Amino acid sequence: MSAPESAGRRVILSGMRPTGRLHWGNYTGALENWVQLQDTYDCRFMVADWHVLTTALDKSGEINANSREMFLDWLGAGLDPDRSVLFLQSSIKEHAELFLVMSMLISMGRLQRNPTFKEQIRDLNLGGEISFGHLGYPVLQAADILAYRAHAVPVGEDQLPHLELTREMARRFNFLFGDVFPEPEALVTKFARFPGTDGGRMSKSLGNTIEISASPEEIREKIKPAFTDPARLRRSDPGHPEVCGVYTWYQKFLPADAPQVAEECRTAARGCVDCKKQLAEGAIAHFAPLRERRADFEANPARLDEIISAGCERARGLAKDTLARVHDAMGIG
Ligand code: TRP
Ligand code: SF4
């Protein structure tokens, strides 16, 4: 076990917005990768609760409970508080100060042209009702990353525009005031579109998710009606595993069984009902250790409080050090 501040290791910062329990898609697309990264990087993982305010201000009352659920999911999945700094964004006020500084280093036009922002405006039908804070979403994200002088940021492809903006702000600061920030590099988490129970991309807003903390009964119930090869109307019809979401789950969670499943599907030697039953039992076993670890933490709220406050304490120290460098470089504060 190595201390997070150990010399020579590159620093990683990443975050997730706490909007509910994590599902198989979040796990495959991000969390599983974070767990691996702990072996080679000094990791800081942040529950981005302030970022929820930009799109769900009306649900602010749920954020604290969701943040706790997120820490439980993380600990269950194997993020290790002894090796990684696990913390809550809103507990580290230095992010807000750095956000203010960074907001001076980027133009309004550049933020308005951010493709993620333009998409959200379209999707959310916000019209003219866009808050200053929403426009500044990537500035806060830049502050999150730069507060730890991170070298790399594991993110999904959708976050690349935000990373580019972060790099621009870091460059601009360094140009004006001297080298304080590394230009953080994106570590794009590569994963094929992970299917939900309806065959489309697994996403909370589509109601097609299976949570990583789901009970065995929930897993069985959700898999039973799941989307399979629509061309397979009768049990005797040969199937096409490559279009079947259940098969993608096999590839992910039971890779040793996948070749035989594909073969038996193509030759109609297996039916979808049995195929799903087998997958459900396999997925239950796959997630059992995670679910048990999560339940242990859940049963011990004092321990969870202790882990969160210790993580925040460490994060605060790191961010304060960066802010001291910022003050020095700018000659202010
Ligand atoms: N914007 C990220 C998302 O929606 C969450 C996030 C906030 C983040 N701050 C971050 C990700 C800093 C990486 C680094 O997924
Ligand atoms: Fe999908 Fe299995 Fe049915 Fe083939 S047999 S279509 S892999 S559920």
CSV table of C-alpha atoms and ligand atoms in Angstrom, one decimal:
chain,number,residue,atom,x,y,z
A,1,MET,CA,0.0,0.0,0.0
A,2,SER,CA,1.4,3.4,-0.9
A,3,ALA,CA,0.4,6.8,0.5
A,4,PRO,CA,-1.5,9.1,-1.9
A,5,GLU,CA,1.3,11.7,-1.7
A,6,SER,CA,4.0,9.2,-2.7
A,7,ALA,CA,6.6,10.8,-4.8
A,8,GLY,CA,6.8,10.3,-8.6
A,9,ARG,CA,3.3,8.9,-9.2
A,10,ARG,CA,1.1,10.9,-11.6
A,11,VAL,CA,-2.0,12.4,-10.2
A,12,ILE,CA,-5.5,11.6,-11.3
A,13,LEU,CA,-8.7,13.5,-10.5
A,14,SER,CA,-12.1,12.4,-11.6
A,15,GLY,CA,-15.6,13.0,-10.4
A,16,MET,CA,-19.2,11.9,-10.8
A,17,ARG,CA,-22.4,13.8,-10.2
A,18,PRO,CA,-24.5,12.2,-7.5
A,19,THR,CA,-27.9,11.6,-9.1
A,20,GLY,CA,-28.8,8.2,-7.8
A,21,ARG,CA,-27.4,4.7,-7.5
A,22,LEU,CA,-24.8,3.6,-10.0
A,23,HIS,CA,-25.8,1.1,-12.6
A,24,TRP,CA,-24.0,-1.5,-14.7
A,25,GLY,CA,-23.3,1.1,-17.4
A,26,ASN,CA,-21.6,3.5,-15.0
A,27,TYR,CA,-19.6,0.6,-13.6
A,28,THR,CA,-18.4,-0.7,-16.9
A,29,GLY,CA,-17.8,2.8,-18.3
A,30,ALA,CA,-16.0,4.4,-15.4
A,31,LEU,CA,-16.0,2.9,-11.9
A,32,GLU,CA,-14.3,-0.4,-12.8
A,33,ASN,CA,-11.6,1.5,-14.6
A,34,TRP,CA,-11.1,3.8,-11.6
A,35,VAL,CA,-10.6,0.8,-9.4
A,36,GLN,CA,-7.7,-0.3,-11.7
A,37,LEU,CA,-6.1,3.1,-11.9
A,38,GLN,CA,-5.5,3.1,-8.1
A,39,ASP,CA,-2.6,0.7,-8.8
A,40,THR,CA,-0.6,3.1,-10.9
A,41,TYR,CA,-1.7,6.6,-10.0
A,42,ASP,CA,-2.3,8.9,-7.0
A,43,CYS,CA,-6.0,9.1,-7.3
A,44,ARG,CA,-8.5,11.7,-6.1
A,45,PHE,CA,-12.1,10.8,-6.7
A,46,MET,CA,-14.7,13.5,-6.1
A,47,VAL,CA,-18.5,13.4,-5.6
A,48,ALA,CA,-19.4,16.4,-7.7
A,49,ASP,CA,-22.4,17.6,-5.7
A,50,TRP,CA,-22.2,21.3,-6.6
A,51,HIS,CA,-22.4,20.2,-10.3
A,52,VAL,CA,-25.8,18.8,-9.7
A,53,LEU,CA,-27.1,22.3,-9.0
A,54,THR,CA,-26.6,23.3,-12.6
A,55,THR,CA,-29.3,21.1,-13.9
A,56,ALA,CA,-31.4,20.0,-10.9
A,57,LEU,CA,-31.7,22.9,-8.6
A,58,ASP,CA,-35.2,21.9,-7.6
A,59,LYS,CA,-33.8,18.6,-6.3
A,60,SER,CA,-31.2,20.1,-4.0
A,61,GLY,CA,-32.8,18.4,-1.0
A,62,GLU,CA,-31.8,15.0,-2.4
A,63,ILE,CA,-28.2,15.7,-3.1
A,64,ASN,CA,-26.7,14.8,0.4
A,65,ALA,CA,-28.5,11.4,0.4
A,66,ASN,CA,-27.4,10.7,-3.1
A,67,SER,CA,-23.8,11.7,-2.3
A,68,ARG,CA,-23.8,9.1,0.5
A,69,GLU,CA,-25.2,6.4,-1.8
A,70,MET,CA,-22.4,7.3,-4.3
A,71,PHE,CA,-19.7,6.8,-1.6
A,72,LEU,CA,-21.3,3.5,-0.8
A,73,ASP,CA,-21.3,2.4,-4.4
A,74,TRP,CA,-17.7,3.5,-4.8
A,75,LEU,CA,-16.5,1.6,-1.7
A,76,GLY,CA,-18.5,-1.4,-2.6
A,77,ALA,CA,-16.8,-1.4,-6.1
A,78,GLY,CA,-13.4,-1.3,-4.5
A,79,LEU,CA,-12.3,2.3,-4.4
A,80,ASP,CA,-9.9,2.1,-1.5
A,81,PRO,CA,-9.9,5.0,1.0
A,82,ASP,CA,-6.4,4.0,2.2
A,83,ARG,CA,-4.9,4.5,-1.3
A,84,SER,CA,-7.2,7.1,-2.9
A,85,VAL,CA,-8.5,10.4,-1.7
A,86,LEU,CA,-12.3,10.1,-1.8
A,87,PHE,CA,-14.0,13.4,-1.1
A,88,LEU,CA,-17.1,15.6,-1.5
A,89,GLN,CA,-16.7,18.7,-3.7
A,90,SER,CA,-18.8,21.0,-1.6
A,91,SER,CA,-16.7,20.3,1.5
A,92,ILE,CA,-13.6,21.9,-0.2
A,93,LYS,CA,-14.4,25.6,-0.5
A,94,GLU,CA,-11.0,26.1,-2.3
A,95,HIS,CA,-12.8,24.8,-5.5
A,96,ALA,CA,-15.1,27.8,-5.3
A,97,GLU,CA,-12.2,30.2,-5.0
A,98,LEU,CA,-10.3,28.6,-7.9
A,99,PHE,CA,-13.5,28.6,-9.9
A,100,LEU,CA,-13.6,32.4,-9.5
A,101,VAL,CA,-10.0,32.8,-10.6
A,102,MET,CA,-10.5,30.5,-13.6
A,103,SER,CA,-13.7,32.3,-14.6
A,104,MET,CA,-11.4,35.3,-15.5
A,105,LEU,CA,-9.3,33.2,-17.8
A,106,ILE,CA,-12.0,32.1,-20.3
A,107,SER,CA,-14.3,34.1,-22.5
A,108,MET,CA,-18.1,34.1,-22.5
A,109,GLY,CA,-18.1,33.2,-26.2
A,110,ARG,CA,-15.8,30.2,-25.7
A,111,LEU,CA,-18.2,28.8,-23.0
A,112,GLN,CA,-21.2,29.5,-25.2
A,113,ARG,CA,-19.7,27.5,-28.0
A,114,ASN,CA,-19.0,24.5,-25.8
A,115,PRO,CA,-20.8,21.7,-27.6
A,116,THR,CA,-21.9,20.0,-24.4
A,117,PHE,CA,-23.6,23.2,-23.3
A,118,LYS,CA,-25.3,23.7,-26.7
A,119,GLU,CA,-26.6,20.1,-26.5
A,120,GLN,CA,-28.0,20.6,-23.1
A,121,ILE,CA,-29.7,23.8,-24.0
A,122,ARG,CA,-31.4,21.8,-26.9
A,123,ASP,CA,-32.2,18.8,-24.8
A,124,LEU,CA,-33.5,20.5,-21.7
A,125,ASN,CA,-35.5,23.0,-23.6
A,126,LEU,CA,-34.1,25.8,-21.4
A,127,GLY,CA,-34.7,28.6,-23.9
A,128,GLY,CA,-33.5,31.8,-22.3
A,129,GLU,CA,-33.5,30.5,-18.8
A,130,ILE,CA,-29.8,29.5,-18.5
A,131,SER,CA,-28.0,30.4,-15.3
A,132,PHE,CA,-24.6,31.9,-15.1
A,133,GLY,CA,-23.6,28.9,-13.0
A,134,HIS,CA,-24.8,26.5,-15.8
A,135,LEU,CA,-22.7,28.3,-18.4
A,136,GLY,CA,-19.8,28.1,-16.0
A,137,TYR,CA,-20.1,24.3,-15.5
A,138,PRO,CA,-16.8,23.6,-17.3
A,139,VAL,CA,-15.1,26.4,-15.3
A,140,LEU,CA,-16.0,24.6,-12.0
A,141,GLN,CA,-14.9,21.3,-13.5
A,142,ALA,CA,-11.5,23.0,-14.4
A,143,ALA,CA,-11.2,24.2,-10.8
A,144,ASP,CA,-11.9,20.6,-9.6
A,145,ILE,CA,-9.1,19.2,-11.7
A,146,LEU,CA,-6.6,22.1,-11.3
A,147,ALA,CA,-7.0,22.2,-7.5
A,148,TYR,CA,-5.1,19.0,-7.4
A,149,ARG,CA,-2.7,19.8,-10.3
A,150,ALA,CA,-3.9,16.6,-11.9
A,151,HIS,CA,-1.9,15.1,-14.8
A,152,ALA,CA,-4.7,13.0,-16.1
A,153,VAL,CA,-8.5,12.8,-15.9
A,154,PRO,CA,-10.3,9.5,-16.7
A,155,VAL,CA,-13.5,10.5,-18.4
A,156,GLY,CA,-16.0,9.3,-21.0
A,157,GLU,CA,-15.9,10.7,-24.5
A,158,ASP,CA,-18.7,13.2,-23.7
A,159,GLN,CA,-16.4,15.0,-21.4
A,160,LEU,CA,-13.6,15.8,-23.9
A,161,PRO,CA,-14.8,19.3,-24.6
A,162,HIS,CA,-14.6,20.1,-20.9
A,163,LEU,CA,-11.1,18.7,-20.7
A,164,GLU,CA,-10.1,20.9,-23.6
A,165,LEU,CA,-11.5,24.0,-21.8
A,166,THR,CA,-9.6,23.0,-18.7
A,167,ARG,CA,-6.4,22.8,-20.6
A,168,GLU,CA,-7.0,26.2,-22.1
A,169,MET,CA,-7.5,27.8,-18.7
A,170,ALA,CA,-4.4,26.0,-17.3
A,171,ARG,CA,-2.3,27.3,-20.3
A,172,ARG,CA,-3.7,30.8,-19.9
A,173,PHE,CA,-2.9,30.9,-16.2
A,174,ASN,CA,0.6,29.6,-16.7
A,175,PHE,CA,1.2,32.1,-19.6
A,176,LEU,CA,0.1,35.0,-17.5
A,177,PHE,CA,1.4,34.1,-14.0
A,178,GLY,CA,4.0,31.4,-14.4
A,179,ASP,CA,3.9,27.6,-14.4
A,180,VAL,CA,1.6,26.3,-11.7
A,181,PHE,CA,-0.6,23.8,-13.5
A,182,PRO,CA,0.2,20.7,-15.6
A,183,GLU,CA,-2.0,20.6,-18.6
A,184,PRO,CA,-4.2,17.6,-17.7
A,185,GLU,CA,-4.6,14.8,-20.3
A,186,ALA,CA,-7.8,13.0,-20.8
A,187,LEU,CA,-7.8,9.2,-20.3
A,188,VAL,CA,-10.7,8.2,-22.3
A,189,THR,CA,-12.5,5.3,-20.9
A,190,LYS,CA,-13.1,3.1,-23.9
A,191,PHE,CA,-16.2,1.0,-23.7
A,192,ALA,CA,-18.6,-0.1,-26.3
A,193,ARG,CA,-22.1,1.3,-25.8
A,194,PHE,CA,-23.3,-0.6,-22.8
A,195,PRO,CA,-26.9,-1.9,-23.4
A,196,GLY,CA,-29.8,-1.4,-21.0
A,197,THR,CA,-32.7,-3.8,-20.5
A,198,ASP,CA,-34.4,-2.3,-23.6
A,199,GLY,CA,-31.4,-2.8,-25.9
A,200,GLY,CA,-30.6,0.9,-26.0
A,201,ARG,CA,-27.8,2.6,-24.2
A,202,MET,CA,-28.1,2.0,-20.4
A,203,SER,CA,-29.1,5.4,-19.0
A,204,LYS,CA,-31.0,6.5,-15.9
A,205,SER,CA,-33.2,8.8,-17.9
A,206,LEU,CA,-34.3,6.0,-20.1
A,207,GLY,CA,-35.4,3.7,-17.1
A,208,ASN,CA,-33.5,0.7,-18.5
A,209,THR,CA,-30.9,0.4,-15.8
A,210,ILE,CA,-29.8,-2.4,-13.4
A,211,GLU,CA,-28.1,-1.0,-10.4
A,212,ILE,CA,-24.8,-2.5,-9.2
A,213,SER,CA,-26.4,-2.8,-5.7
A,214,ALA,CA,-29.5,-4.6,-7.1
A,215,SER,CA,-30.6,-7.6,-5.1
A,216,PRO,CA,-30.6,-11.1,-6.7
A,217,GLU,CA,-34.4,-10.9,-7.0
A,218,GLU,CA,-34.2,-7.4,-8.7
A,219,ILE,CA,-31.6,-8.7,-11.1
A,220,ARG,CA,-33.7,-11.7,-12.1
A,221,GLU,CA,-36.9,-9.6,-12.5
A,222,LYS,CA,-35.1,-7.0,-14.7
A,223,ILE,CA,-33.4,-9.5,-16.9
A,224,LYS,CA,-36.5,-11.6,-17.5
A,225,PRO,CA,-38.2,-9.2,-19.9
A,226,ALA,CA,-35.0,-7.8,-21.4
A,227,PHE,CA,-34.5,-7.1,-25.0
A,228,THR,CA,-33.0,-9.9,-27.1
A,229,ASP,CA,-32.7,-10.6,-30.9
A,230,PRO,CA,-36.1,-9.3,-32.2
A,231,ALA,CA,-35.8,-11.7,-35.2
A,232,ARG,CA,-36.1,-14.6,-32.9
A,233,LEU,CA,-39.8,-15.1,-32.7
A,234,ARG,CA,-39.9,-18.8,-32.1
A,235,ARG,CA,-37.6,-20.9,-30.0
A,236,SER,CA,-36.5,-22.8,-33.1
A,237,ASP,CA,-35.4,-19.6,-34.9
A,238,PRO,CA,-31.6,-19.2,-35.1
A,239,GLY,CA,-30.5,-16.0,-33.2
A,240,HIS,CA,-28.0,-13.2,-33.7
A,241,PRO,CA,-26.1,-12.7,-30.5
A,242,GLU,CA,-24.3,-9.6,-31.9
A,243,VAL,CA,-27.6,-7.7,-31.8
A,244,CYS,CA,-28.7,-9.0,-28.4
A,245,GLY,CA,-28.0,-7.0,-25.2
A,246,VAL,CA,-28.0,-10.1,-23.1
A,247,TYR,CA,-25.1,-11.4,-25.1
A,248,THR,CA,-23.2,-8.2,-24.5
A,249,TRP,CA,-23.7,-8.7,-20.8
A,250,TYR,CA,-22.3,-12.2,-21.2
A,251,GLN,CA,-19.2,-10.8,-22.9
A,252,LYS,CA,-18.8,-8.4,-20.0
A,253,PHE,CA,-19.6,-10.4,-17.0
A,254,LEU,CA,-19.2,-14.1,-18.1
A,255,PRO,CA,-16.6,-13.9,-20.8
A,256,ALA,CA,-15.7,-17.6,-20.5
A,257,ASP,CA,-19.2,-18.6,-21.4
A,258,ALA,CA,-19.7,-16.2,-24.2
A,259,PRO,CA,-18.4,-18.3,-27.2
A,260,GLN,CA,-20.6,-21.2,-26.3
A,261,VAL,CA,-23.6,-19.0,-25.8
A,262,ALA,CA,-23.1,-17.4,-29.2
A,263,GLU,CA,-22.7,-20.8,-30.9
A,264,GLU,CA,-25.8,-22.2,-29.2
A,265,CYS,CA,-27.8,-19.1,-30.0
A,266,ARG,CA,-26.9,-19.1,-33.7
A,267,THR,CA,-27.9,-22.8,-34.0
A,268,ALA,CA,-31.1,-22.4,-31.9
A,269,ALA,CA,-29.7,-24.9,-29.4
A,270,ARG,CA,-30.5,-22.5,-26.6
A,271,GLY,CA,-33.6,-20.5,-25.9
A,272,CYS,CA,-33.7,-17.0,-24.6
A,273,VAL,CA,-35.5,-17.8,-21.4
A,274,ASP,CA,-32.8,-20.2,-20.3
A,275,CYS,CA,-30.1,-18.0,-21.7
A,276,LYS,CA,-31.3,-15.1,-19.5
A,277,LYS,CA,-31.6,-17.3,-16.4
A,278,GLN,CA,-28.0,-18.4,-16.7
A,279,LEU,CA,-26.9,-14.8,-17.3
A,280,ALA,CA,-28.9,-13.6,-14.3
A,281,GLU,CA,-27.2,-16.1,-12.0
A,282,GLY,CA,-23.8,-15.2,-13.4
A,283,ALA,CA,-24.4,-11.5,-12.9
A,284,ILE,CA,-25.6,-12.1,-9.4
A,285,ALA,CA,-22.4,-13.9,-8.6
A,286,HIS,CA,-20.3,-11.3,-10.4
A,287,PHE,CA,-21.7,-8.5,-8.3
A,288,ALA,CA,-22.0,-10.4,-5.0
A,289,PRO,CA,-18.7,-9.3,-3.5
A,290,LEU,CA,-19.4,-5.7,-4.4
A,291,ARG,CA,-22.9,-5.9,-2.9
A,292,GLU,CA,-21.6,-7.5,0.3
A,293,ARG,CA,-18.8,-4.9,0.7
A,294,ARG,CA,-21.4,-2.1,0.1
A,295,ALA,CA,-23.7,-3.6,2.7
A,296,ASP,CA,-20.9,-3.7,5.3
A,297,PHE,CA,-20.3,0.0,4.9
A,298,GLU,CA,-24.0,0.7,4.9
A,299,ALA,CA,-24.4,-1.1,8.2
A,300,ASN,CA,-21.7,1.1,9.8
A,301,PRO,CA,-22.6,4.8,9.2
A,302,ALA,CA,-20.1,6.0,11.7
A,303,ARG,CA,-17.3,4.3,9.7
A,304,LEU,CA,-18.6,5.9,6.5
A,305,ASP,CA,-18.7,9.3,8.1
A,306,GLU,CA,-15.1,8.8,9.2
A,307,ILE,CA,-14.0,7.8,5.7
A,308,ILE,CA,-15.6,10.8,4.1
A,309,SER,CA,-14.3,13.3,6.6
A,310,ALA,CA,-10.8,11.9,6.4
A,311,GLY,CA,-10.9,12.0,2.6
A,312,CYS,CA,-12.1,15.6,2.7
A,313,GLU,CA,-9.4,16.5,5.1
A,314,ARG,CA,-6.7,15.2,2.8
A,315,ALA,CA,-8.3,16.8,-0.2
A,316,ARG,CA,-8.5,20.2,1.6
A,317,GLY,CA,-4.8,20.0,2.4
A,318,LEU,CA,-3.9,19.4,-1.2
A,319,ALA,CA,-6.2,22.1,-2.6
A,320,LYS,CA,-4.9,24.6,0.0
A,321,ASP,CA,-1.4,23.9,-1.2
A,322,THR,CA,-2.4,24.7,-4.8
A,323,LEU,CA,-4.2,27.9,-3.8
A,324,ALA,CA,-1.1,29.0,-1.9
A,325,ARG,CA,0.8,28.6,-5.2
A,326,VAL,CA,-1.9,30.5,-7.1
A,327,HIS,CA,-1.8,33.4,-4.6
A,328,ASP,CA,2.0,33.5,-4.9
A,329,ALA,CA,2.0,33.5,-8.7
A,330,MET,CA,-0.7,36.1,-8.9
A,331,GLY,CA,0.5,38.3,-6.1
A,332,ILE,CA,-3.0,38.3,-4.5
A,333,GLY,CA,-4.8,36.7,-1.6
B,1,TRP,N1,-18.8,16.7,-15.5
B,1,TRP,C1,-18.6,15.3,-15.1
B,1,TRP,C2,-19.7,14.4,-15.5
B,1,TRP,O1,-20.8,14.9,-15.7
B,1,TRP,C3,-18.5,15.3,-13.6
B,1,TRP,C4,-17.3,16.0,-13.1
B,1,TRP,C5,-17.3,17.1,-12.3
B,1,TRP,C6,-15.9,15.7,-13.3
B,1,TRP,N2,-16.0,17.6,-12.0
B,1,TRP,C7,-15.2,16.7,-12.7
B,1,TRP,C8,-15.3,14.7,-14.1
B,1,TRP,C9,-13.8,16.8,-12.7
B,1,TRP,C10,-13.9,14.8,-14.2
B,1,TRP,C11,-13.2,15.8,-13.5
B,1,TRP,O2,-19.5,13.2,-15.7
B,2,SF4,FE1,-29.7,-13.3,-26.8
B,2,SF4,FE2,-29.3,-15.6,-25.5
B,2,SF4,FE3,-31.6,-15.2,-26.8
B,2,SF4,FE4,-29.3,-15.5,-28.2
B,2,SF4,S1,-30.3,-17.0,-26.9
B,2,SF4,S2,-30.9,-13.9,-28.6
B,2,SF4,S3,-27.8,-14.5,-26.8
B,2,SF4,S4,-30.9,-14.1,-25.0
